XYZ file of C-alpha atoms in Angstrom:
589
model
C 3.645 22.385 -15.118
C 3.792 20.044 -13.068
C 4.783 18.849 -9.663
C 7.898 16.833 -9.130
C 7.677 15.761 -5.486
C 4.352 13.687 -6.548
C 5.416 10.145 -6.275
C 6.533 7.926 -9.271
C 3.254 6.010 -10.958
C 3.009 2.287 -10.146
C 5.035 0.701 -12.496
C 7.486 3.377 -13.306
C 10.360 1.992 -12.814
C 9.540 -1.069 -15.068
C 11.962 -1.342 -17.579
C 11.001 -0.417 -21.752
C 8.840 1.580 -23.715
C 5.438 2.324 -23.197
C 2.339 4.025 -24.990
C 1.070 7.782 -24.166
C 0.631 8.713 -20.589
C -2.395 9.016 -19.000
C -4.168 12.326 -19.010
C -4.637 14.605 -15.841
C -8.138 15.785 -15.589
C -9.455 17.798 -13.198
C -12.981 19.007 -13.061
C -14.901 21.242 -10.037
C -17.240 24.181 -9.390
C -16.395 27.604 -7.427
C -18.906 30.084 -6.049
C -16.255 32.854 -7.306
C -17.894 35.256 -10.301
C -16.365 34.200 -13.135
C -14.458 36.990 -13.796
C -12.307 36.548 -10.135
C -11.943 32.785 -10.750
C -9.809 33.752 -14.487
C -7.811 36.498 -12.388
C -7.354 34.359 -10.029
C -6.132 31.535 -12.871
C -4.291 33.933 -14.908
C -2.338 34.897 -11.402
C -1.524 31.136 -10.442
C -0.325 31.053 -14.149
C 2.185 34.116 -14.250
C 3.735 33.455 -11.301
C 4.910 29.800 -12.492
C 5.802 30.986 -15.438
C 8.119 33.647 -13.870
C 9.451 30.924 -11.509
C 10.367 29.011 -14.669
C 12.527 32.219 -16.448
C 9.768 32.554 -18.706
C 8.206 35.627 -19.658
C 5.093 36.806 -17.886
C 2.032 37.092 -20.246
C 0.827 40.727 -20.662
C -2.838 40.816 -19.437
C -5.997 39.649 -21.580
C -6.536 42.617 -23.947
C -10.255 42.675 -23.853
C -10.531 42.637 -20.156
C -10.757 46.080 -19.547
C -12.306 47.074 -22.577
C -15.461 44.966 -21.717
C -15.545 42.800 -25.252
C -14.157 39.301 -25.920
C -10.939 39.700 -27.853
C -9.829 37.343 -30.606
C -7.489 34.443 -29.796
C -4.050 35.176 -29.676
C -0.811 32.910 -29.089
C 2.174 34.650 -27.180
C 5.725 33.127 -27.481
C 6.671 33.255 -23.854
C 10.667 31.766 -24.086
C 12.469 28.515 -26.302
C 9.301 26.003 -27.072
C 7.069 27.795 -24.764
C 3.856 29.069 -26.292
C 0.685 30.233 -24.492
C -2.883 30.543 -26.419
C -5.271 32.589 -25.274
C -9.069 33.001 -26.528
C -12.419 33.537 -24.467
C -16.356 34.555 -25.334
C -19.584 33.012 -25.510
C -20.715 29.645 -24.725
C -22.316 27.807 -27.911
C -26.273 27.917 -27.456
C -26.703 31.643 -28.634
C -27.264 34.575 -26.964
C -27.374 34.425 -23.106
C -25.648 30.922 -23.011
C -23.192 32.124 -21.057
C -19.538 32.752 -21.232
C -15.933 30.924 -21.328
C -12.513 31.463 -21.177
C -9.391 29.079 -21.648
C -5.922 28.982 -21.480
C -3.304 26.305 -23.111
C 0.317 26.467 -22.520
C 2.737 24.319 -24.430
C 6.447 23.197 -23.069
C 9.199 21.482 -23.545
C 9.653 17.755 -22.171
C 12.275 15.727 -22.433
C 11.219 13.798 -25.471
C 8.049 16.040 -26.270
C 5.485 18.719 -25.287
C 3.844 18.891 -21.961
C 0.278 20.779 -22.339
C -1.470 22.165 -19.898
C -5.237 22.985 -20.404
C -7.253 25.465 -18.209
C -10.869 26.271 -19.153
C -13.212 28.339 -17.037
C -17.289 28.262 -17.845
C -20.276 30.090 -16.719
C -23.987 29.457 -17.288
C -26.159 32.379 -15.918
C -27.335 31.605 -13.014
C -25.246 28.232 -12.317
C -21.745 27.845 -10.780
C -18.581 28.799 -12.529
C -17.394 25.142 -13.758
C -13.208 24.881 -14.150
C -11.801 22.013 -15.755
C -8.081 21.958 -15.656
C -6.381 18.764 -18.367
C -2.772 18.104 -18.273
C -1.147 15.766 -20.864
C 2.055 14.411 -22.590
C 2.606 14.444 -26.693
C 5.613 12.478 -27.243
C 7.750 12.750 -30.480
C 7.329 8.967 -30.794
C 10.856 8.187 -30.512
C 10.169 4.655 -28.060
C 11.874 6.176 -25.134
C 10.534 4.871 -21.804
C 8.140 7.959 -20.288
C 6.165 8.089 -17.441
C 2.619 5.645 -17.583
C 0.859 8.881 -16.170
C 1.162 12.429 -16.054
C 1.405 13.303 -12.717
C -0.807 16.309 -10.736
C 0.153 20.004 -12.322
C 1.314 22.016 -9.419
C -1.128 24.406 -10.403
C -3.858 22.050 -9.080
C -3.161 21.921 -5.944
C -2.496 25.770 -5.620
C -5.989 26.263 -7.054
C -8.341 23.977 -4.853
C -7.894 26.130 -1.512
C -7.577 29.460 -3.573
C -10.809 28.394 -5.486
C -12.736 27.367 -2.750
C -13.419 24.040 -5.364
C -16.090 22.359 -4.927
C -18.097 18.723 -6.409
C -21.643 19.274 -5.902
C -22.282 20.235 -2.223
C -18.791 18.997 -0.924
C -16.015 20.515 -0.803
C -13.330 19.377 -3.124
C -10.065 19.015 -0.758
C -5.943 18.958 -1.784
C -5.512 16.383 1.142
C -6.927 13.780 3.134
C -9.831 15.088 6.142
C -9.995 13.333 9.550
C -13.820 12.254 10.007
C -15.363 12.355 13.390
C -18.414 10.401 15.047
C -20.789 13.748 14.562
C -19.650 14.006 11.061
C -20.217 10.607 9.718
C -23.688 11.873 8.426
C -22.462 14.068 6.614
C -19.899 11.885 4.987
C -22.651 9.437 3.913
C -24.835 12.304 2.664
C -21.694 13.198 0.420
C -21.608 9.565 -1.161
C -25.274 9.120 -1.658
C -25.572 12.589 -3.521
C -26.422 12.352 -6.924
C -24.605 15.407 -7.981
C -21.231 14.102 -6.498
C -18.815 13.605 -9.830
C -15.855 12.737 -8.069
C -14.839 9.437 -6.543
C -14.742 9.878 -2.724
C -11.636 7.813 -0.713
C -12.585 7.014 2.532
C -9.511 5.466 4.457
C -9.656 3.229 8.042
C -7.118 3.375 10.623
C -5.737 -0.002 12.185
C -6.927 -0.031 15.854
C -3.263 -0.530 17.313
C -2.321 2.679 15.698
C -2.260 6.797 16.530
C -4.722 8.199 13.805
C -2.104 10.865 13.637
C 0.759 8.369 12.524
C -0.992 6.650 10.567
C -2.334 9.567 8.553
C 0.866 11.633 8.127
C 2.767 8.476 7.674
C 0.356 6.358 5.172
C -2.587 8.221 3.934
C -0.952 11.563 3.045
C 1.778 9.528 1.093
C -0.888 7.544 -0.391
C -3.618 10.023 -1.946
C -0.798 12.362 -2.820
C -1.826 11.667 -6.831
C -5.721 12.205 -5.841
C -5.764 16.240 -5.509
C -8.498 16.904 -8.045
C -9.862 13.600 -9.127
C -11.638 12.793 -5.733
C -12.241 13.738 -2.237
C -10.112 12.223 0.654
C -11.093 11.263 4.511
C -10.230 8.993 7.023
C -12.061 7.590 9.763
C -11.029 8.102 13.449
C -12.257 5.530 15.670
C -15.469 6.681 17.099
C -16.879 7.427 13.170
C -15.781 4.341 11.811
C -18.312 1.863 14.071
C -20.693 4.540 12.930
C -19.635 4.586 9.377
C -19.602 1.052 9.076
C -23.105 0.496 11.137
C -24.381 2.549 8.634
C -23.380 1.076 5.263
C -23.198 -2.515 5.869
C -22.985 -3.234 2.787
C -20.001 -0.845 2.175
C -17.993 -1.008 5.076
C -14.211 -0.285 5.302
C -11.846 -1.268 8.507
C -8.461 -2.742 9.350
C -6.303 -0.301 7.779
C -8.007 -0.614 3.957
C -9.064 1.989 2.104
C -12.152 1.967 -0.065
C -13.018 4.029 -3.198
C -16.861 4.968 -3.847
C -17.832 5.723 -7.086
C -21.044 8.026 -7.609
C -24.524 7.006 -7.028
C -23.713 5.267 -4.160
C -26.625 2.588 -2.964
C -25.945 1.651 0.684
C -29.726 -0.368 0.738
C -27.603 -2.676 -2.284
C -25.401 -5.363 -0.927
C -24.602 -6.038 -5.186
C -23.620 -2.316 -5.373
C -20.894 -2.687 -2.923
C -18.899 -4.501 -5.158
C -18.785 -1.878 -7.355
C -16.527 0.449 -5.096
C -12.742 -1.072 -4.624
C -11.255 -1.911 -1.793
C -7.137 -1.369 -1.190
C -6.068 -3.474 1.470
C -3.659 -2.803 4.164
C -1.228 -5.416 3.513
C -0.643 -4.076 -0.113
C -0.804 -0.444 1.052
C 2.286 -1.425 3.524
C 3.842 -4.008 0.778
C 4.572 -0.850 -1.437
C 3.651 2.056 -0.872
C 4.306 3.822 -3.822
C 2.911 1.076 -6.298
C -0.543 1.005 -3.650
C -0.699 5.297 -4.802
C -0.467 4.296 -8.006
C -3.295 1.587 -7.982
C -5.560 4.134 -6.181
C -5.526 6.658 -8.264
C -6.234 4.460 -11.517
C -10.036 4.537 -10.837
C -10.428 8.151 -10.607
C -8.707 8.522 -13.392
C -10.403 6.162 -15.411
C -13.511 8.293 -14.091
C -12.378 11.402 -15.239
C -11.314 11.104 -18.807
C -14.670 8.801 -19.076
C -17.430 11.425 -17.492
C -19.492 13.447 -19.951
C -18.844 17.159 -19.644
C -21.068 19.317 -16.979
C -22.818 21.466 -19.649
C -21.208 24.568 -19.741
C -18.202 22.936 -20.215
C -19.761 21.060 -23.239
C -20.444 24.055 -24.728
C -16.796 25.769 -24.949
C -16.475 25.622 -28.627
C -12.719 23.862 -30.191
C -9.700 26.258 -29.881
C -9.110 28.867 -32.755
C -5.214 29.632 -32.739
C -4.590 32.553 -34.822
C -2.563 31.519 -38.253
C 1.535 32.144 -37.263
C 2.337 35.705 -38.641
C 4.789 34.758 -41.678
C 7.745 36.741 -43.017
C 7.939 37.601 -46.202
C 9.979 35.514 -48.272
C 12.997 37.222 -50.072
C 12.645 37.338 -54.019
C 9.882 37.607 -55.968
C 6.609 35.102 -55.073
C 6.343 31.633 -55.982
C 3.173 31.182 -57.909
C -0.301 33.719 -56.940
C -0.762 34.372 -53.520
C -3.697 32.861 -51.848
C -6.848 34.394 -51.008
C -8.148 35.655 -47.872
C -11.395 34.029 -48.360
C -10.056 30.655 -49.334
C -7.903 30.770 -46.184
C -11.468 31.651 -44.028
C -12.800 28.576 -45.619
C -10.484 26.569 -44.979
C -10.385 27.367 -41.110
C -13.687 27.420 -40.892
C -13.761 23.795 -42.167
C -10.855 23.027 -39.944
C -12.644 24.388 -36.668
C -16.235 22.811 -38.153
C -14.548 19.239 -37.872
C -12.900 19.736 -34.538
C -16.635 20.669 -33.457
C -17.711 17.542 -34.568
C -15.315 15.439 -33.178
C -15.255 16.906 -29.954
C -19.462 16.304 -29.672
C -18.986 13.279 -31.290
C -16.987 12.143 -28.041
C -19.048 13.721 -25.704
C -22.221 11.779 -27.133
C -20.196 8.516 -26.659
C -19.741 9.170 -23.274
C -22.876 9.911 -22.435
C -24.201 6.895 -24.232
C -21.090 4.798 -21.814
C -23.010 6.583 -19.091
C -26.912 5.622 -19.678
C -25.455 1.988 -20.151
C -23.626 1.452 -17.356
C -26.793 2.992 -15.518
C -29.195 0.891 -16.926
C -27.305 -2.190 -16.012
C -26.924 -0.836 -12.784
C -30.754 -0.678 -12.423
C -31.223 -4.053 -13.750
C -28.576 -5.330 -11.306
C -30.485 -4.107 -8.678
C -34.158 -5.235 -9.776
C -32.360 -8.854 -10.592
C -31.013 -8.820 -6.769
C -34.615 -6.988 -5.557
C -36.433 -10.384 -6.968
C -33.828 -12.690 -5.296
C -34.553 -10.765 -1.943
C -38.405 -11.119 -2.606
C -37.803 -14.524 -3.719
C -35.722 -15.421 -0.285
C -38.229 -13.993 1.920
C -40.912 -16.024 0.404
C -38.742 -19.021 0.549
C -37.678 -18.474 4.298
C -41.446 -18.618 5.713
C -40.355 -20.765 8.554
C -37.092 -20.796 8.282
C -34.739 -17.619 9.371
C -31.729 -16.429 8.484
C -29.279 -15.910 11.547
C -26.555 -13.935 12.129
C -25.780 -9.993 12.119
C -27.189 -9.862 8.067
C -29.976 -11.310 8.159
C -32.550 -10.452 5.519
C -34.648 -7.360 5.955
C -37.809 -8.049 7.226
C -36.715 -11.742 8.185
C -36.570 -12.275 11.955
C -33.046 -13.556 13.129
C -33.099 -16.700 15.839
C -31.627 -16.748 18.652
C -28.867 -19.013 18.165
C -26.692 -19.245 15.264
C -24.405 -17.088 13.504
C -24.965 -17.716 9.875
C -25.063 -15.562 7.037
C -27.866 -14.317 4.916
C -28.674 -16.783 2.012
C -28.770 -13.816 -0.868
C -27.702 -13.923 -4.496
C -27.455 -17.460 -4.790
C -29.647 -21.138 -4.497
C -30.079 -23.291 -1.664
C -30.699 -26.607 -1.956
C -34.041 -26.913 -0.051
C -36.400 -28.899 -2.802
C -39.313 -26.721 -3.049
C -38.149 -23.607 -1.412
C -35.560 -22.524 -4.336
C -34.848 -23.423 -7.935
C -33.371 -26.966 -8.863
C -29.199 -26.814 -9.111
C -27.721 -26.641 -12.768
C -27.733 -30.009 -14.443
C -24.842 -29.024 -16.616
C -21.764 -26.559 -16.676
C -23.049 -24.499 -18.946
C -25.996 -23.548 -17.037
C -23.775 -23.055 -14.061
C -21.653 -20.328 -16.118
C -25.220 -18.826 -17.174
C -26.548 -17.982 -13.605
C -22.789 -17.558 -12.007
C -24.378 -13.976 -11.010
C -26.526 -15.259 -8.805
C -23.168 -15.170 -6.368
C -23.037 -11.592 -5.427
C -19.574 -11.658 -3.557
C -17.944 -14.149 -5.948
C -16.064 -13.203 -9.706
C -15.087 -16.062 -12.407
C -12.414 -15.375 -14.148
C -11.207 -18.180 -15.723
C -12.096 -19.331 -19.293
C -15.515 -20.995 -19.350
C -13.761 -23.459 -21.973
C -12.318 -25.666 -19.385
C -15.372 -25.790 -17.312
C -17.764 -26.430 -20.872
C -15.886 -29.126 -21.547
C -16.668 -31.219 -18.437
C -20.176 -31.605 -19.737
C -19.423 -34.034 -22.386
C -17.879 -36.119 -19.688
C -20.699 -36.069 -17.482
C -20.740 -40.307 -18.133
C -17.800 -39.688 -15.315
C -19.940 -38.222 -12.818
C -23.053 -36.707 -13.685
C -23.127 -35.054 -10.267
C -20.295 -33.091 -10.935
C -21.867 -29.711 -11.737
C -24.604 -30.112 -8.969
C -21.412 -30.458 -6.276
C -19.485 -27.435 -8.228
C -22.735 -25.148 -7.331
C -22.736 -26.475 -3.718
C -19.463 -25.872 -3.400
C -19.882 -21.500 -5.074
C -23.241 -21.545 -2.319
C -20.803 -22.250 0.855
C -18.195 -19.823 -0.927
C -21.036 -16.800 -1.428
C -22.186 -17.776 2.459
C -18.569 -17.988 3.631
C -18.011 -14.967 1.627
C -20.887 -12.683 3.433
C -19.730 -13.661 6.804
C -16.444 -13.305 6.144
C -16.113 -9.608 4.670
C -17.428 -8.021 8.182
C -14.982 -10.565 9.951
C -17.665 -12.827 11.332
C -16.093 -16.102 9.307
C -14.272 -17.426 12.586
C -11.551 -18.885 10.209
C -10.835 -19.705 6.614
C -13.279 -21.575 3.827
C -11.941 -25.245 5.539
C -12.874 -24.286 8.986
C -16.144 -22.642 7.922
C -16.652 -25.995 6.189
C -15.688 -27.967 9.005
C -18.076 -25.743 11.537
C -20.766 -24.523 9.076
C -23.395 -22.480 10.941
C -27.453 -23.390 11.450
C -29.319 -22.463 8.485
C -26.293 -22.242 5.861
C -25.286 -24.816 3.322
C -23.159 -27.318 4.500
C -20.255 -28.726 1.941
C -18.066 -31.781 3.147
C -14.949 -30.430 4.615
C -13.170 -33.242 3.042
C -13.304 -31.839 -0.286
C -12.045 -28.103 0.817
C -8.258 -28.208 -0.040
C -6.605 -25.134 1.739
C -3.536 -25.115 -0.641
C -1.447 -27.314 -2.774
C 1.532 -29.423 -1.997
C 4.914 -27.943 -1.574
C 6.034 -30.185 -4.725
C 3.579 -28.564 -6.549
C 4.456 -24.779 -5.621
C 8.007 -25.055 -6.359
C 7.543 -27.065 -9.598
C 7.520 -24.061 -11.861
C 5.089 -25.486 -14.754
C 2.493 -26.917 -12.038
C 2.729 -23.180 -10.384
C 1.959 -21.692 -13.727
C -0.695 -23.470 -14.489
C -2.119 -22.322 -11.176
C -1.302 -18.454 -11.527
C -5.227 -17.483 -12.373
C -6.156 -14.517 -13.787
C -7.165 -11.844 -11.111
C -8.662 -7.835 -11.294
C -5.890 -5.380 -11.363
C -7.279 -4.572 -7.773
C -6.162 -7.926 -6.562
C -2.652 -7.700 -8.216
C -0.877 -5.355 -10.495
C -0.078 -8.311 -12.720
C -3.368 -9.584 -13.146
C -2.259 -12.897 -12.093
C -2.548 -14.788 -8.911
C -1.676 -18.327 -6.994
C -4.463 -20.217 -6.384
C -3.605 -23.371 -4.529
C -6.853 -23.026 -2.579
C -9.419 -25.529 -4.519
C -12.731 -27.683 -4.000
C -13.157 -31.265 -5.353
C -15.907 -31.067 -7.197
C -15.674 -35.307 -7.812
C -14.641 -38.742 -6.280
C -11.036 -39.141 -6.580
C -7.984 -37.339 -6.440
C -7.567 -36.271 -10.542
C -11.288 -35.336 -10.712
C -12.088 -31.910 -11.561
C -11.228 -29.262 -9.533
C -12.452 -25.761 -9.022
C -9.735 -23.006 -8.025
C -10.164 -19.933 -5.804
C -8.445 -17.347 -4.047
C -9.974 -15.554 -0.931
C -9.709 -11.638 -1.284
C -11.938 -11.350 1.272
C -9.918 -9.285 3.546
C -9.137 -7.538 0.630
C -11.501 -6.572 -2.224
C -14.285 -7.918 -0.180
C -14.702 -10.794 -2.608
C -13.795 -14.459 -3.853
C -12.404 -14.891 -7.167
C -12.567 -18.311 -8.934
C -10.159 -18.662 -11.557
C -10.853 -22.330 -12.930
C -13.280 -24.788 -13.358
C -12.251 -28.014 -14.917
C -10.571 -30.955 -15.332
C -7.376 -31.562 -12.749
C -4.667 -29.370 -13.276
C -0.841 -31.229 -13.679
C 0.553 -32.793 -10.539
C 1.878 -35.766 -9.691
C -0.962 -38.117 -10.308
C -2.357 -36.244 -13.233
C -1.056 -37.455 -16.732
């Protein structure tokens, strides 16, 4: 069940096999009684069914007669089996109540399952989780790399009235305006918000109109369920964007908050991706598929709500069998050794099933906690800056809070990351491998290289023992290029920042900032390689990238290099992908 005019995953029409698809989960809260919100299920349910030549299920048995019925399964047509069961939540009496539907049918080269569970605690919300995956036969054909959204999904949201926390949970994309960008940041600060919210901009030569019905629609059209959808018209966007500095979105790109939102944490906003126009418009089918990726990663990840935690495992009724013709084969069994048996069955399902739940939670607390320390590690820095600045202010539209901006300048913030001011800040790293050790100190900038390369330069350091010292001047001007540059306030690339540094930011010679490599070095196909760093799948779908972009970080043209590419405009962030000696060109060896 599920919908075919969805578009195609990214990647789907890559050629060979791949593993199981990914899961659809769906979880939200309606203010219907629980009783109207099955009905209402059970409805949604019959009708596809019928619109499939399937039989329609007769109605739950115990309904009317007040009492929770045992499970059942009901053979509805060829391969297509429904299971029914319902009753009380696990907790004892007065836990509250459940009920759950599974239907199982054919696929091309499997089963397709479809999952629907509705919960109620007393006095709480009715919770409805809805899970929709693929169990292939295992026969290596190619199959989908997700399962896309069941139809039934998007027929429920509006009927259900669903709802994540306070907001309401929406089958497509909302325009924002002006007097409703509170609101909208209420939403993502909320700490009952589950779901991802996508918030996307709208290029400021184009109609909000065209650009919704034409990108955005297209766009979120896997998100129904797994997160909320708006866009910005212009008047709430300089609003929106005033009022989370740290976590603005503009130009077209369209940004994905996670919960727990922090607007007063520059460090947090890296945390919430950022799809950016020019690889929305590149593909837009592959730019759907990268969106939805992190709520979907969210939603097989979250623990359970509670209710929902305390459904207890399916119980499918044993198959009736016929009696075989001719006398029996051996004793028959008992009927208490078969109760055992199930009982055993279900008891280890049980513990499974908590088993996961506890690891998830666990997953949870930890990514928390390092959350929190995150943000006490970039609290000292700020504490640490301010005392440092006495004197000396930061310029420029970010200035430190509490720090009074001059009145000339348009520098950057110095946050995250060491000056060189004796005195007023720690000492640079001596070596490389204290540089790798306090690399997050640069709260806009991501290493992903291997540390090998850049390790290895210290037992060199005969060559030039100021190489590490200039390799952490050069990551400063990148984080301060990097701050300015993400609300558009750069005036130009790395080189021209360089060339034109601003009062009170750290100056690195201009000389050194190489904007690209040769053009005998692009098309050489081994050089290129060598130069194809690894990026976030954010960045590129391959997890590689070109980065001809470099610093010298030593005299000479074969001393060592460190490689970057500028996602600014993108992710909102600089990416270094190598630190070491000179890559192959043609003075290198």
């Amino acid at each position: 069940m599920t919908s075919d005019r969805s578009p195609s995953p990214a990647g789907a029409d890559l050629p060979g096999p791949r593993g199981p698809a990914t899961p659809y989960r769906m979880t939200v809260t309606t203010a219907l009684p629980h009783a109207e919100a099955v009905a209402l299920a059970d409805a949604q349910l019959a009708s596809w069914l019928k619109q499939e030549g399937c039989e329609e299920p007769p109605p739950t048995p115990g309904a009317a007669l007040g009492a929770p019925p045992a499970a059942e399964r009901l053979r509805l047509g060829e391969r297509v089996l429904l299971d029914r069961d319902q009753g009380p939540l696990r907790g004892g009496p007065g836990a509250g109540r459940y009920d759950r539907r599974r239907l199982r049918t054919p696929a091309p080269h499997g089963t397709r399952q479809l999952t629907l569970t509705v919960a109620t605690d007393p006095g709480g919300p009715t919770w409805v989780r809805l899970e929709a995956e693929t169990h292939s036969t295992g026969s290596g054909v190619r199959t989908p790399c997700r399962v896309p959204v069941p139809e039934l999904a998007r027929t429920l949201l509006p009927l259900l009235d669903a709802a994540d926390g306070p907001a309401a949970v929406h089958s497509a994309p909302r325009v924002i305006t002006a007097d409703e960008v509170d609101d909208l940041i209420d939403e993502l600060c909320d700490p009952e918000r589950r779901l991802p919210t996508v918030v996307a901009s709208v290029p400021v030569n184009l109609p909000v109109e065209h650009w919704v019905e034409e990108v955005v629609r297209p766009l979120c059209r896997q998100l129904p369920g797994l997160a909320t959808a708006y866009v910005l018209d212009p008047g709430a966007r300089t609003g929106f964007n005033v009022a989370l500095e740290y976590h603005s979105v503009y130009g077209g790109a369209v940004r994905t908050y996670l919960p727990e939102v922090d607007p007063a944490s520059r460090q947090d906003g890296a945390r919430h991706p950022v799809l950016a126009r020019g690889r929305i418009e590149q593909d837009l089918r592959r730019a759907a598929g990268l969106l939805a990726r992190e709520p979907r990663r969210l939603a097989a990840d979250q623990p359970l709500p509670p209710p929902l935690a305390a459904v207890p495992v399916l119980r499918v009724p044993p198959p009736q069998l016929r009696p075989a013709a001719g006398p029996p084969v051996g004793p028959p069994a008992e009927p208490a050794a078969l109760a055992r048996e199930e009982q055993q069955d279900r008891a280890e399902q049980q513990a499974r099933a908590d088993e996961l739940e506890r690891v998830r939670h666990t997953l949870r607390l930890e990514r928390r906690d390092r959350a929190q320390s995150r943000d006490g590690h970039e609290g000292r820095l700020r504490t640490g800056a301010r005392s440092a600045l006495s004197g000396r202010h930061c310029t420029g539209p970010t200035a430190l809070p509490g720090a009074a901006p001059t009145t000339s300048g348009t520098g950057p913030t110095i946050v995250g990351r060491l000056a060189a001011q004796p005195g007023e800040w720690p000492d640079k790293p001596e070596t490389f491998t204290e540089l790798l050790a306090r690399l997050g100190e640069f709260s806009l900038l991501t290493f992903t290289g291997d540390q090998k390369n850049a390790l290895a330069l210290d037992g060199l350091q005969c060559a030039g023992a100021g190489w590490a010292r200039l390799a952490w001047d050069g990551l400063t001007a990148l984080q301060e290029y990097a701050e300015a540059a993400v609300r558009g306030a750069a005036g130009g690339d790395f080189k021209q920042w360089c060339e034109r540094t601003p009062d009170g930011c750290h100056r690195f010679p201009p000389r050194k900032a190489v904007r690209g490599e040769s053009r005998t070095v692009f098309s050489h196909t081994k050089w290129k390689r060598e130069r194809m760093l690894p990026v976030p799948e954010c960045v590129d779908a391959s997890r590689r990238a070109f980065m001809g972009a470099h610093l010298r970080i030593g005299g000479g043209r074969t001393a060592p290099r460190l490689h970057y590419l500028d996602d600014c405009s993108g992710s909102g962030r600089i990416y270094v992908g190598y630190i070491g000696l000179h890559l192959t060109n043609t003075r290198t060896n």
